[in-house]
GROMACS .gro file of C-alpha atoms in nm:
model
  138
    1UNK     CA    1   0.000   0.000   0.000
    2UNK     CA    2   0.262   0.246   0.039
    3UNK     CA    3   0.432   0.214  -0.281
    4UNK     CA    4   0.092   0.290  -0.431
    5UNK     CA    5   0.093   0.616  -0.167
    6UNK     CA    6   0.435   0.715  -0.298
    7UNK     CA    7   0.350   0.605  -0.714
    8UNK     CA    8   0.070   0.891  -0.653
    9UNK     CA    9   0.330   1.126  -0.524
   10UNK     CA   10   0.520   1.091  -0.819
   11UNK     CA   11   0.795   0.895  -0.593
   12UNK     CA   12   0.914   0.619  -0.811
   13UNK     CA   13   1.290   0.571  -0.612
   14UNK     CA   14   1.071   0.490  -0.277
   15UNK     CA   15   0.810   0.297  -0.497
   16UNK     CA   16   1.099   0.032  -0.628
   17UNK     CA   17   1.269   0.057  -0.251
   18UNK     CA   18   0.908  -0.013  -0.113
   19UNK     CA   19   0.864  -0.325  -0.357
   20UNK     CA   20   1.161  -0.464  -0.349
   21UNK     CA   21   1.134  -0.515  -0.010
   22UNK     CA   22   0.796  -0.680  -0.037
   23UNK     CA   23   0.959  -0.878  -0.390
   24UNK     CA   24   1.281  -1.024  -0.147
   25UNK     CA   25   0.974  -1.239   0.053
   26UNK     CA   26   0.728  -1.259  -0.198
   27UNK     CA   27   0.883  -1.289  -0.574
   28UNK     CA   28   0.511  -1.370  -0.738
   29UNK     CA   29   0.382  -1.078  -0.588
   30UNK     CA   30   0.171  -0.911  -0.903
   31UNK     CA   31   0.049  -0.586  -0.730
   32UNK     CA   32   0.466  -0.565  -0.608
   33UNK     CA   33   0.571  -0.592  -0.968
   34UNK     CA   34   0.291  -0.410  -1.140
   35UNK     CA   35   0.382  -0.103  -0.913
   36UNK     CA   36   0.777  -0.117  -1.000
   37UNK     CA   37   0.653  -0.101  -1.344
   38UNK     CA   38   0.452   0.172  -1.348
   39UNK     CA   39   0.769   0.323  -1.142
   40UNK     CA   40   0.985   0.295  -1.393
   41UNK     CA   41   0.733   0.461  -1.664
   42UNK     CA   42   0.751   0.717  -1.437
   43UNK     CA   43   1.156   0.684  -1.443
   44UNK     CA   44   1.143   0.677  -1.791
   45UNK     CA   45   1.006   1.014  -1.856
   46UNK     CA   46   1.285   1.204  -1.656
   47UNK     CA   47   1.578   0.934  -1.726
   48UNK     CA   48   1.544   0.755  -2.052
   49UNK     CA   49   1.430   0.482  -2.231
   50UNK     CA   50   1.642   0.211  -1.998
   51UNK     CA   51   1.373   0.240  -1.785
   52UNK     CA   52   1.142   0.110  -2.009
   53UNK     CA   53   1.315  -0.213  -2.057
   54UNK     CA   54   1.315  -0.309  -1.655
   55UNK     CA   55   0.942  -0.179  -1.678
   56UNK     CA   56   0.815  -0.482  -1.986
   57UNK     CA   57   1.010  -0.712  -1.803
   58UNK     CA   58   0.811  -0.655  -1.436
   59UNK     CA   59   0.504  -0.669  -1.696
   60UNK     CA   60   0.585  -0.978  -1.847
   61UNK     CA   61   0.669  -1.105  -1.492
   62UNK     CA   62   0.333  -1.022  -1.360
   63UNK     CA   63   0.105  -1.115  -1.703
   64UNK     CA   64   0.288  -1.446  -1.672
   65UNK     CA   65   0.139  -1.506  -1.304
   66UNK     CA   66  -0.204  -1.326  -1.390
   67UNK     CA   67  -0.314  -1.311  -1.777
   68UNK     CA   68  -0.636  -1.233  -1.732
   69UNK     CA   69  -0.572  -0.904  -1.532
   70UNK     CA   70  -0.715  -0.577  -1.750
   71UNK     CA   71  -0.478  -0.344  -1.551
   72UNK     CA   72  -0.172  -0.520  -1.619
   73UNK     CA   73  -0.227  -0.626  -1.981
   74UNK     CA   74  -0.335  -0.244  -2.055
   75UNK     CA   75  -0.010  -0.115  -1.892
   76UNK     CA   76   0.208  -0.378  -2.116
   77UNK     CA   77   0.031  -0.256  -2.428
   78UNK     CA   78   0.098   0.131  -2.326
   79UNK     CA   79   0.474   0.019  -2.245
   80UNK     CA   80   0.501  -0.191  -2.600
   81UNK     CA   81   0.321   0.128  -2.756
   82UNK     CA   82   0.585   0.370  -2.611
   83UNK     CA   83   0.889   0.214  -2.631
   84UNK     CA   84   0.836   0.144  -3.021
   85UNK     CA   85   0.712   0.534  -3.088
   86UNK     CA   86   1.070   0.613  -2.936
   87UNK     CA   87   1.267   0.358  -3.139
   88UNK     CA   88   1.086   0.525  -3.437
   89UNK     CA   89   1.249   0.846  -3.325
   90UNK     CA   90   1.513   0.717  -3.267
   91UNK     CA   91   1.570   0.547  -3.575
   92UNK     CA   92   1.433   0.859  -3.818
   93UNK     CA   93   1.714   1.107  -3.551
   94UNK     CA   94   1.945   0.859  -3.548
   95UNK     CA   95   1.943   0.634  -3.908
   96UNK     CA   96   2.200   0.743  -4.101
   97UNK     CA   97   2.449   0.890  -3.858
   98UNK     CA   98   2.683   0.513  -3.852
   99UNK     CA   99   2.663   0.441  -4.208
  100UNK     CA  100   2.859   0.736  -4.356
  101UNK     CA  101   3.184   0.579  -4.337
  102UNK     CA  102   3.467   0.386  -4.229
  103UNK     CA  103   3.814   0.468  -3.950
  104UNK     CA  104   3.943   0.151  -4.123
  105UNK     CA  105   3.962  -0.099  -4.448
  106UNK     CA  106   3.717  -0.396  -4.416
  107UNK     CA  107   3.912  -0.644  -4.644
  108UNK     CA  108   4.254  -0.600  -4.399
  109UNK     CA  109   4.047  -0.670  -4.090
  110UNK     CA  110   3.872  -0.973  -4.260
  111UNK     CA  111   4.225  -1.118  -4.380
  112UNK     CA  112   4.320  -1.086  -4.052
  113UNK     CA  113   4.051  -1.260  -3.912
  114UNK     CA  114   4.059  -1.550  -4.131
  115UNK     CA  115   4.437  -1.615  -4.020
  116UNK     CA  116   4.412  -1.632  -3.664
  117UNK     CA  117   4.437  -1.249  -3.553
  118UNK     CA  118   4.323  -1.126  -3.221
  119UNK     CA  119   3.984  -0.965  -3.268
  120UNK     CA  120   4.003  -0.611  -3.324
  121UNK     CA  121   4.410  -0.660  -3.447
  122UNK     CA  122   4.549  -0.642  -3.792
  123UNK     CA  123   4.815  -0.792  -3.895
  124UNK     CA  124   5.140  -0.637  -4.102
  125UNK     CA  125   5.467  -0.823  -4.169
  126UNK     CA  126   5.369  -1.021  -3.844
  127UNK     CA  127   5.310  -0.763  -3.610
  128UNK     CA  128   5.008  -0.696  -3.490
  129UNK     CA  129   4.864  -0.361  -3.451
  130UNK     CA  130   4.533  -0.214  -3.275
  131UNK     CA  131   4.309  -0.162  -3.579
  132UNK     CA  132   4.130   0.134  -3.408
  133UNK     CA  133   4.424   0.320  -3.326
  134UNK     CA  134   4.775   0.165  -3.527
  135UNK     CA  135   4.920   0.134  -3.259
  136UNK     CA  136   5.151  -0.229  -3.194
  137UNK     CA  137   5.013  -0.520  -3.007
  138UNK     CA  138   5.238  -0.663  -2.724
   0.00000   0.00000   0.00000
C-alpha cells in the first residue's frame, strides 16, 4: 500500500525501494511488480528509455502469473506502444548517422581474421597492430 501512496506522489525511487522489499519475501507478488513497473514509466520520462526495458520485463513477470488481469495487460500494451514510438524516433534522428563511413579498411580486418588475428588486431609483416588506433600489439 505504500508504494501505491508514494506512485501517486510521483515517488518512483521509494516505490521500487518499497517493492523490493515486499519482492525479497514474496517474488510472485503481481500488485509488487505491477507497481515497479509503473515506477519505472515514471523513471522513464525524466531518465530515458532504460527504464522502459526493466518496466516490460516486471510486466511480463506479472502477465505471466495473472493473464487475465485488464490493468496489467493495458499497462504492457501502453509500455510496448511507447517504447516502439521512441525507437521510431530514434531510428528517423538517429538512421544514417553510422553508415557514412569507415576509421578503417574492411578487407585488412577480414584477412586478418581469417588467419588467426586477435579480434580487433590487424596484422602487417607479423606484427600486430590495434586496428582502431595503429598502434603495436604486445
Amino acid at each position: 500500500n505504500i508504494a501505491a501512496c508514494f506512485l501517486k506522489l510521483r515517488d518512483p525511487s521509494a516505490v521500487i525501494y518499497a517493492t523490493h522489499q515486499v519482492l525479497i519475501s514474496q517474488p510472485s507478488n503481481i500488485k509488487a511488480l505491477y507497481r515497479q513497473a509503473l515506477a519505472h514509466v515514471q523513471l522513464e520520462e525524466s531518465e530515458g528509455s532504460v527504464h522502459l526495458d526493466t518496466a516490460l520485463k516486471l510486466v511480463k513477470q506479472a502477465l505471466n502469473l495473472d493473464p487475465r488481469n485488464k490493468e496489467v495487460r493495458d499497462t504492457y500494451k501502453r509500455i510496448v506502444d511507447t517504447r516502439d514510438s521512441q525507437d521510431n524516433r530514434d531510428k528517423s534522428q538517429f538512421g544514417g548517422m553510422f553508415g557514412r563511413g569507415e576509421l578503417y579498411d574492411k578487407d585488412i580486418i577480414t584477412e586478418s581474421e581469417d588467419r588467426g588475428v586477435p579480434p580487433g588486431c590487424v596484422e602487417r609483416n607479423g606484427l600486430y597492430y590495434d586496428s582502431e588506433t595503429g598502434r603495436l600489439m604486445i
